[in-house]
Amino acid sequence: MLERLNDPELGRKMLKLVREKAARAVDRLGRPAVLMEVCGTHTTAIARSGLRGLLKGLAELRSGPGCPVCVTAAGDIEAMIGLARIPGVTVATFGDMLRVPGRDSSLERERAAGARIKIVYSPADAVELAKNNPAGEVVFLGVGFETTAPLVALTIKQAADAGLDNFTVYAAHKIMPPALRSLLDSGDLNVDGLILPGHVCAVTGSEPFGFIGEDYGIPAVVAGFTLVDIIDAVNALLDKILLKDFRTGNNYRWVVKPEGNGEARRMLEDCFHTGDAAWRGLGMIKGSGLMIREELAAYDARNKFGLEASVVAEPPGCRCGELLRGLIVPTDCRLFGSRCTPTSPVGPCMVSSEGACAAYYRYERGEV
């Protein structure tokens, strides 16, 4: 199966079919179909493969709010920087968060100034860090969607079972369905189909995304992560557009079940409850965040360090917010490639490896 999913010859045959269907969709719509992916891994795969250019004039592939680092609100970034400034605190984080610019600093700059900031590769690494440094406080930055949140929940449970009193999580996890509903409710999102994140759906199942077709008349398809997977999803969306079939499809059936992963969902429910969360570019979205339950408040960094939510303005000129809402492409921002580059980012979409601006800059600059 994996060999077939990475078979370039199969990909070429499928692409030929997709281009033919896309041409028919152009005739039907009077313009190229606009398809949005809401997964940073898909964004990177599309850019790296050149698929956008291969479909130019036939279908437009546009990025949405699928990069977890990119959608982390500016207020949360300021809170994370504030944590790094507290004496005795070690901030444990994935590497992508390090260079996200805040108002006047970043975690990278704080580390250069002497703050204790450690890059970890899993939440469990942060627990080990706390065990090995009992005299200090370790705060793990919990950023991501339903994909990573169960691992963080498991980590909190392990810390509680071990009786660790120097480990907490700054929970900034988000869930995808409310964000998509908010985008669709805004009336600004002019797309003809959505490519859904396979790893998120592996946890949630495909059923929570059924509302997209039922309530908004837009088809959506769950996709895996190889190029063949993505071309297959585009092909399925074009079929749905041509047939006016708005039901959510699942093209990642060997991983995604309609009801999702029961054990991962139970883990989430044991440690988190849903609440309103601020998204960069999308604002406050009801029920879109995962907050640590009250009975586990000892492991909640917001509770332990008395952190309060703040509203922080976006960097001047930065259009990451519009990009995350699917209103523009990276090259529509006048900062792209000039003042904003991977070595000198202004906004998070140029920082993260899953950010649309970083992917465009690295793989598609010559195409635009």
mmCIF file of C-alpha atoms in Angstrom, residues 27-330:
data_model
loop_
_atom_site.group_PDB
_atom_site.id
_atom_site.type_symbol
_atom_site.label_atom_id
_atom_site.label_comp_id
_atom_site.label_asym_id
_atom_site.label_seq_id
_atom_site.Cartn_x
_atom_site.Cartn_y
_atom_site.Cartn_z
ATOM 1 C CA ASP A 27 -16.659 24.905 -17.690
ATOM 2 C CA ARG A 28 -19.248 24.283 -14.966
ATOM 3 C CA LEU A 29 -18.168 27.099 -12.618
ATOM 4 C CA GLY A 30 -16.906 29.582 -15.186
ATOM 5 C CA ARG A 31 -13.600 29.792 -13.281
ATOM 6 C CA PRO A 32 -11.067 27.455 -11.666
ATOM 7 C CA ALA A 33 -12.393 25.626 -8.609
ATOM 8 C CA VAL A 34 -10.928 26.935 -5.344
ATOM 9 C CA LEU A 35 -9.958 24.150 -2.923
ATOM 10 C CA MET A 36 -8.636 24.872 0.570
ATOM 11 C CA GLU A 37 -6.406 22.584 2.606
ATOM 12 C CA VAL A 38 -6.587 23.035 6.373
ATOM 13 C CA CYS A 39 -3.502 21.094 7.330
ATOM 14 C CA GLY A 40 0.034 22.422 7.470
ATOM 15 C CA THR A 41 1.440 19.073 6.378
ATOM 16 C CA HIS A 42 -0.737 19.207 3.258
ATOM 17 C CA THR A 43 0.395 22.801 2.673
ATOM 18 C CA THR A 44 4.039 21.769 2.696
ATOM 19 C CA ALA A 45 3.453 18.680 0.520
ATOM 20 C CA ILE A 46 1.557 20.720 -2.077
ATOM 21 C CA ALA A 47 4.301 23.354 -2.234
ATOM 22 C CA ARG A 48 7.149 20.834 -2.335
ATOM 23 C CA SER A 49 5.559 18.786 -5.121
ATOM 24 C CA GLY A 50 4.706 21.730 -7.375
ATOM 25 C CA LEU A 51 1.099 20.523 -7.549
ATOM 26 C CA ARG A 52 -0.221 24.093 -7.383
ATOM 27 C CA GLY A 53 1.642 25.014 -10.548
ATOM 28 C CA LEU A 54 0.571 21.788 -12.308
ATOM 29 C CA LEU A 55 -3.076 22.759 -11.773
ATOM 30 C CA LYS A 56 -2.637 26.455 -12.543
ATOM 31 C CA GLY A 57 -5.599 27.809 -14.503
ATOM 32 C CA LEU A 58 -7.605 24.655 -13.746
ATOM 33 C CA ALA A 59 -7.902 24.618 -9.953
ATOM 34 C CA GLU A 60 -6.584 26.880 -7.197
ATOM 35 C CA LEU A 61 -5.158 25.286 -4.052
ATOM 36 C CA ARG A 62 -5.416 27.728 -1.164
ATOM 37 C CA SER A 63 -4.161 27.378 2.421
ATOM 38 C CA GLY A 64 -6.307 27.834 5.528
ATOM 39 C CA PRO A 65 -5.866 27.671 9.312
ATOM 40 C CA GLY A 66 -4.009 24.351 9.372
ATOM 41 C CA CYS A 67 -0.689 25.299 10.925
ATOM 42 C CA PRO A 68 -0.853 25.025 14.735
ATOM 43 C CA VAL A 69 1.960 27.481 15.377
ATOM 44 C CA CYS A 70 0.490 30.005 12.921
ATOM 45 C CA VAL A 71 -2.950 30.076 14.550
ATOM 46 C CA THR A 72 -1.565 30.556 18.071
ATOM 47 C CA ALA A 73 -2.831 33.966 19.111
ATOM 48 C CA ALA A 74 -0.407 36.823 19.655
ATOM 49 C CA GLY A 75 -1.630 37.077 23.271
ATOM 50 C CA ASP A 76 -0.595 33.471 23.897
ATOM 51 C CA ILE A 77 2.842 34.158 22.408
ATOM 52 C CA GLU A 78 3.263 37.050 24.858
ATOM 53 C CA ALA A 79 2.203 34.794 27.752
ATOM 54 C CA MET A 80 4.767 32.161 26.697
ATOM 55 C CA ILE A 81 7.507 34.781 26.541
ATOM 56 C CA GLY A 82 6.390 35.987 29.990
ATOM 57 C CA LEU A 83 6.720 32.453 31.352
ATOM 58 C CA ALA A 84 10.300 32.272 30.095
ATOM 59 C CA ARG A 85 11.103 35.412 32.114
ATOM 60 C CA ILE A 86 9.981 33.944 35.445
ATOM 61 C CA PRO A 87 13.033 32.985 37.571
ATOM 62 C CA GLY A 88 13.319 29.228 38.110
ATOM 63 C CA VAL A 89 11.068 28.335 35.175
ATOM 64 C CA THR A 90 12.239 26.186 32.264
ATOM 65 C CA VAL A 91 10.048 26.413 29.190
ATOM 66 C CA ALA A 92 9.921 23.179 27.160
ATOM 67 C CA THR A 93 8.696 23.550 23.594
ATOM 68 C CA PHE A 94 8.760 22.156 20.098
ATOM 69 C CA GLY A 95 11.277 23.976 17.916
ATOM 70 C CA ASP A 96 8.758 25.761 15.686
ATOM 71 C CA MET A 97 7.622 27.986 18.546
ATOM 72 C CA LEU A 98 11.089 29.321 19.250
ATOM 73 C CA ARG A 99 11.280 31.970 16.525
ATOM 74 C CA VAL A 100 7.676 33.175 16.449
ATOM 75 C CA PRO A 101 7.931 36.948 16.924
ATOM 76 C CA GLY A 102 6.152 38.530 19.851
ATOM 77 C CA ARG A 103 5.566 42.227 20.413
ATOM 78 C CA ASP A 104 9.182 42.980 21.311
ATOM 79 C CA SER A 105 10.839 39.577 21.749
ATOM 80 C CA SER A 106 10.624 35.867 21.010
ATOM 81 C CA LEU A 107 11.503 32.709 22.884
ATOM 82 C CA GLU A 108 14.711 32.577 20.858
ATOM 83 C CA ARG A 109 15.693 36.062 21.988
ATOM 84 C CA GLU A 110 14.778 35.254 25.584
ATOM 85 C CA ARG A 111 17.001 32.176 25.429
ATOM 86 C CA ALA A 112 19.861 34.263 24.077
ATOM 87 C CA ALA A 113 19.314 36.638 27.013
ATOM 88 C CA GLY A 114 19.657 33.755 29.469
ATOM 89 C CA ALA A 115 16.172 32.281 29.833
ATOM 90 C CA ARG A 116 15.949 28.523 30.327
ATOM 91 C CA ILE A 117 14.199 27.249 27.175
ATOM 92 C CA LYS A 118 14.576 23.652 26.059
ATOM 93 C CA ILE A 119 13.526 22.177 22.719
ATOM 94 C CA VAL A 120 11.826 18.820 23.191
ATOM 95 C CA TYR A 121 10.583 16.252 20.694
ATOM 96 C CA SER A 122 7.622 14.972 22.689
ATOM 97 C CA PRO A 123 5.642 16.069 25.760
ATOM 98 C CA ALA A 124 7.117 13.072 27.597
ATOM 99 C CA ASP A 125 10.566 14.668 27.253
ATOM 100 C CA ALA A 126 9.277 17.623 29.259
ATOM 101 C CA VAL A 127 8.128 15.309 32.057
ATOM 102 C CA GLU A 128 11.589 13.716 32.163
ATOM 103 C CA LEU A 129 13.063 17.213 32.323
ATOM 104 C CA ALA A 130 10.909 17.958 35.368
ATOM 105 C CA LYS A 131 11.872 14.674 37.037
ATOM 106 C CA ASN A 132 15.545 15.434 36.512
ATOM 107 C CA ASN A 133 15.253 19.018 37.818
ATOM 108 C CA PRO A 134 13.136 18.754 40.969
ATOM 109 C CA ALA A 135 14.267 22.159 42.243
ATOM 110 C CA GLY A 136 12.904 24.018 39.231
ATOM 111 C CA GLU A 137 9.595 24.436 37.411
ATOM 112 C CA VAL A 138 9.100 23.011 33.919
ATOM 113 C CA VAL A 139 6.318 24.360 31.715
ATOM 114 C CA PHE A 140 5.479 22.565 28.463
ATOM 115 C CA LEU A 141 3.917 24.710 25.727
ATOM 116 C CA GLY A 142 0.900 22.730 24.525
ATOM 117 C CA VAL A 143 0.287 23.875 20.959
ATOM 118 C CA GLY A 144 -1.528 21.910 18.283
ATOM 119 C CA PHE A 145 -4.821 20.405 17.211
ATOM 120 C CA GLU A 146 -6.614 17.162 18.083
ATOM 121 C CA THR A 147 -3.572 15.341 16.682
ATOM 122 C CA THR A 148 -1.119 16.254 19.419
ATOM 123 C CA ALA A 149 -3.477 17.018 22.303
ATOM 124 C CA PRO A 150 -4.015 13.336 23.309
ATOM 125 C CA LEU A 151 -0.256 12.941 23.851
ATOM 126 C CA VAL A 152 -0.243 16.018 26.064
ATOM 127 C CA ALA A 153 -3.236 14.651 27.964
ATOM 128 C CA LEU A 154 -1.376 11.382 28.499
ATOM 129 C CA THR A 155 1.641 13.337 29.721
ATOM 130 C CA ILE A 156 -0.453 15.231 32.265
ATOM 131 C CA LYS A 157 -1.875 11.953 33.495
ATOM 132 C CA GLN A 158 1.610 10.464 33.822
ATOM 133 C CA ALA A 159 2.809 13.533 35.730
ATOM 134 C CA ALA A 160 -0.174 13.275 38.069
ATOM 135 C CA ASP A 161 0.393 9.527 38.612
ATOM 136 C CA ALA A 162 4.060 10.253 39.418
ATOM 137 C CA GLY A 163 3.080 13.025 41.841
ATOM 138 C CA LEU A 164 5.215 15.613 40.040
ATOM 139 C CA ASP A 165 4.647 19.052 41.511
ATOM 140 C CA ASN A 166 7.063 20.969 39.281
ATOM 141 C CA PHE A 167 5.485 20.225 35.893
ATOM 142 C CA THR A 168 2.705 22.196 34.191
ATOM 143 C CA VAL A 169 1.310 22.713 30.693
ATOM 144 C CA TYR A 170 0.418 26.018 29.045
ATOM 145 C CA ALA A 171 -2.543 24.643 27.106
ATOM 146 C CA ALA A 172 -3.151 26.429 23.803
ATOM 147 C CA HIS A 173 -4.616 23.447 21.950
ATOM 148 C CA LYS A 174 -7.372 24.019 19.449
ATOM 149 C CA ILE A 175 -9.997 21.899 17.758
ATOM 150 C CA MET A 176 -10.763 22.190 14.093
ATOM 151 C CA PRO A 177 -14.543 21.842 13.498
ATOM 152 C CA PRO A 178 -15.539 25.080 15.328
ATOM 153 C CA ALA A 179 -12.865 27.012 13.409
ATOM 154 C CA LEU A 180 -14.171 25.770 10.064
ATOM 155 C CA ARG A 181 -17.730 26.635 11.077
ATOM 156 C CA SER A 182 -16.576 30.111 12.103
ATOM 157 C CA LEU A 183 -14.817 30.579 8.763
ATOM 158 C CA LEU A 184 -17.862 29.413 6.829
ATOM 159 C CA ASP A 185 -20.167 31.618 8.920
ATOM 160 C CA SER A 186 -18.012 34.659 8.147
ATOM 161 C CA GLY A 187 -19.246 34.732 4.568
ATOM 162 C CA ASP A 188 -15.756 35.707 3.378
ATOM 163 C CA LEU A 189 -14.630 32.188 2.516
ATOM 164 C CA ASN A 190 -15.237 31.637 -1.167
ATOM 165 C CA VAL A 191 -14.106 28.056 -1.662
ATOM 166 C CA ASP A 192 -15.593 25.162 -3.607
ATOM 167 C CA GLY A 193 -14.197 22.355 -1.476
ATOM 168 C CA LEU A 194 -12.130 21.548 1.615
ATOM 169 C CA ILE A 195 -9.277 19.046 1.988
ATOM 170 C CA LEU A 196 -9.524 17.825 5.594
ATOM 171 C CA PRO A 197 -6.560 16.783 7.780
ATOM 172 C CA GLY A 198 -6.239 13.008 8.004
ATOM 173 C CA HIS A 199 -4.390 12.981 11.319
ATOM 174 C CA VAL A 200 -6.984 15.196 13.044
ATOM 175 C CA CYS A 201 -9.774 13.015 11.671
ATOM 176 C CA ALA A 202 -7.936 9.890 12.864
ATOM 177 C CA VAL A 203 -8.728 11.136 16.389
ATOM 178 C CA THR A 204 -12.092 12.860 15.881
ATOM 179 C CA GLY A 205 -13.433 10.680 13.083
ATOM 180 C CA SER A 206 -14.953 12.039 9.890
ATOM 181 C CA GLU A 207 -18.446 12.476 11.374
ATOM 182 C CA PRO A 208 -17.739 15.811 13.151
ATOM 183 C CA PHE A 209 -17.054 17.350 9.713
ATOM 184 C CA GLY A 210 -20.344 16.279 8.166
ATOM 185 C CA PHE A 211 -21.830 19.713 8.906
ATOM 186 C CA ILE A 212 -19.724 21.275 6.122
ATOM 187 C CA GLY A 213 -21.864 19.790 3.378
ATOM 188 C CA GLU A 214 -25.095 19.598 5.371
ATOM 189 C CA ASP A 215 -25.104 23.222 6.576
ATOM 190 C CA TYR A 216 -23.040 25.039 3.955
ATOM 191 C CA GLY A 217 -23.371 22.989 0.750
ATOM 192 C CA ILE A 218 -19.612 22.635 0.313
ATOM 193 C CA PRO A 219 -17.956 19.247 -0.269
ATOM 194 C CA ALA A 220 -15.067 18.110 1.915
ATOM 195 C CA VAL A 221 -12.752 15.104 1.743
ATOM 196 C CA VAL A 222 -10.463 13.593 4.395
ATOM 197 C CA ALA A 223 -6.988 13.094 2.927
ATOM 198 C CA GLY A 224 -3.748 11.349 3.837
ATOM 199 C CA PHE A 225 -0.343 12.900 3.388
ATOM 200 C CA THR A 226 1.468 11.467 0.382
ATOM 201 C CA LEU A 227 1.236 13.311 -2.928
ATOM 202 C CA VAL A 228 -0.943 10.505 -4.290
ATOM 203 C CA ASP A 229 -3.256 10.930 -1.279
ATOM 204 C CA ILE A 230 -3.603 14.653 -1.965
ATOM 205 C CA ILE A 231 -4.166 14.233 -5.713
ATOM 206 C CA ASP A 232 -6.751 11.571 -4.870
ATOM 207 C CA ALA A 233 -8.539 14.041 -2.560
ATOM 208 C CA VAL A 234 -8.530 16.742 -5.259
ATOM 209 C CA ASN A 235 -9.933 14.200 -7.687
ATOM 210 C CA ALA A 236 -12.711 13.289 -5.222
ATOM 211 C CA LEU A 237 -13.563 16.943 -4.612
ATOM 212 C CA LEU A 238 -13.806 17.632 -8.341
ATOM 213 C CA ASP A 239 -16.136 14.632 -8.671
ATOM 214 C CA LYS A 240 -18.309 16.055 -5.897
ATOM 215 C CA ILE A 241 -18.330 19.519 -7.468
ATOM 216 C CA LEU A 242 -19.339 18.098 -10.857
ATOM 217 C CA LEU A 243 -22.020 15.849 -9.321
ATOM 218 C CA LYS A 244 -23.151 18.448 -6.732
ATOM 219 C CA ASP A 245 -22.501 15.890 -3.994
ATOM 220 C CA PHE A 246 -21.875 17.824 -0.776
ATOM 221 C CA ARG A 247 -21.398 14.898 1.602
ATOM 222 C CA THR A 248 -18.098 14.748 3.462
ATOM 223 C CA GLY A 249 -15.954 11.988 1.982
ATOM 224 C CA ASN A 250 -13.233 9.896 3.594
ATOM 225 C CA ASN A 251 -10.322 9.016 1.307
ATOM 226 C CA TYR A 252 -8.142 7.943 4.255
ATOM 227 C CA ARG A 253 -10.309 5.024 5.341
ATOM 228 C CA TRP A 254 -7.468 2.713 6.390
ATOM 229 C CA VAL A 255 -6.635 5.214 9.143
ATOM 230 C CA VAL A 256 -9.787 7.270 9.738
ATOM 231 C CA LYS A 257 -12.990 5.744 11.064
ATOM 232 C CA PRO A 258 -16.276 7.653 11.069
ATOM 233 C CA GLU A 259 -16.297 7.652 14.887
ATOM 234 C CA GLY A 260 -12.553 8.299 15.314
ATOM 235 C CA ASN A 261 -10.181 6.806 17.868
ATOM 236 C CA GLY A 262 -12.128 6.027 21.028
ATOM 237 C CA GLU A 263 -9.113 5.765 23.301
ATOM 238 C CA ALA A 264 -7.626 9.084 22.156
ATOM 239 C CA ARG A 265 -10.989 10.816 22.521
ATOM 240 C CA ARG A 266 -11.397 9.441 26.049
ATOM 241 C CA MET A 267 -7.928 10.692 26.917
ATOM 242 C CA LEU A 268 -8.889 14.170 25.717
ATOM 243 C CA GLU A 269 -12.141 14.121 27.671
ATOM 244 C CA ASP A 270 -10.375 12.970 30.851
ATOM 245 C CA CYS A 271 -7.920 15.890 30.825
ATOM 246 C CA PHE A 272 -9.593 18.723 28.919
ATOM 247 C CA HIS A 273 -12.878 20.509 28.519
ATOM 248 C CA THR A 274 -13.752 22.723 25.586
ATOM 249 C CA GLY A 275 -13.859 26.486 25.952
ATOM 250 C CA ASP A 276 -13.605 29.653 23.929
ATOM 251 C CA ALA A 277 -10.170 30.200 22.396
ATOM 252 C CA ALA A 278 -8.436 33.028 20.558
ATOM 253 C CA TRP A 279 -7.057 32.185 17.097
ATOM 254 C CA ARG A 280 -4.644 34.381 15.219
ATOM 255 C CA GLY A 281 -6.540 35.926 12.356
ATOM 256 C CA LEU A 282 -9.849 34.338 13.286
ATOM 257 C CA GLY A 283 -10.413 35.950 16.686
ATOM 258 C CA MET A 284 -12.226 34.341 19.601
ATOM 259 C CA ILE A 285 -14.088 31.193 18.543
ATOM 260 C CA LYS A 286 -16.637 29.617 20.840
ATOM 261 C CA GLY A 287 -15.817 26.077 21.989
ATOM 262 C CA SER A 288 -12.654 25.850 19.902
ATOM 263 C CA GLY A 289 -10.061 25.424 22.664
ATOM 264 C CA LEU A 290 -9.035 22.592 24.981
ATOM 265 C CA MET A 291 -8.677 23.725 28.597
ATOM 266 C CA ILE A 292 -7.219 21.616 31.411
ATOM 267 C CA ARG A 293 -9.941 20.305 33.732
ATOM 268 C CA GLU A 294 -10.289 21.808 37.200
ATOM 269 C CA GLU A 295 -9.349 18.549 38.945
ATOM 270 C CA LEU A 296 -5.982 18.744 37.152
ATOM 271 C CA ALA A 297 -5.478 22.455 37.843
ATOM 272 C CA ALA A 298 -2.144 21.706 39.553
ATOM 273 C CA TYR A 299 -0.797 20.949 36.067
ATOM 274 C CA ASP A 300 -2.245 24.072 34.436
ATOM 275 C CA ALA A 301 0.425 26.759 33.987
ATOM 276 C CA ARG A 302 -2.231 29.467 33.631
ATOM 277 C CA ASN A 303 -3.520 28.558 37.086
ATOM 278 C CA LYS A 304 -0.147 28.023 38.758
ATOM 279 C CA PHE A 305 1.452 31.247 37.509
ATOM 280 C CA GLY A 306 -1.670 33.419 37.489
ATOM 281 C CA LEU A 307 -1.555 34.066 33.743
ATOM 282 C CA GLU A 308 -4.343 36.104 32.220
ATOM 283 C CA ALA A 309 -5.402 36.285 28.596
ATOM 284 C CA SER A 310 -4.397 39.447 26.781
ATOM 285 C CA VAL A 311 -5.202 40.941 23.406
ATOM 286 C CA VAL A 312 -2.121 41.909 21.422
ATOM 287 C CA ALA A 313 -2.048 43.706 18.080
ATOM 288 C CA GLU A 314 -0.620 41.963 15.028
ATOM 289 C CA PRO A 315 2.783 43.174 13.738
ATOM 290 C CA PRO A 316 2.355 46.239 11.476
ATOM 291 C CA GLY A 317 1.875 45.247 7.850
ATOM 292 C CA CYS A 318 1.638 41.520 8.602
ATOM 293 C CA ARG A 319 -1.249 39.784 6.776
ATOM 294 C CA CYS A 320 -0.968 36.330 8.401
ATOM 295 C CA GLY A 321 -4.514 36.734 9.696
ATOM 296 C CA GLU A 322 -5.967 37.200 6.209
ATOM 297 C CA LEU A 323 -3.841 34.318 4.931
ATOM 298 C CA LEU A 324 -5.171 31.996 7.639
ATOM 299 C CA ARG A 325 -8.732 32.949 6.658
ATOM 300 C CA GLY A 326 -8.011 32.005 3.048
ATOM 301 C CA LEU A 327 -8.538 35.556 1.799
ATOM 302 C CA ILE A 328 -5.083 36.003 0.282
ATOM 303 C CA VAL A 329 -2.059 33.996 -0.828
ATOM 304 C CA PRO A 330 1.391 34.713 0.626
#
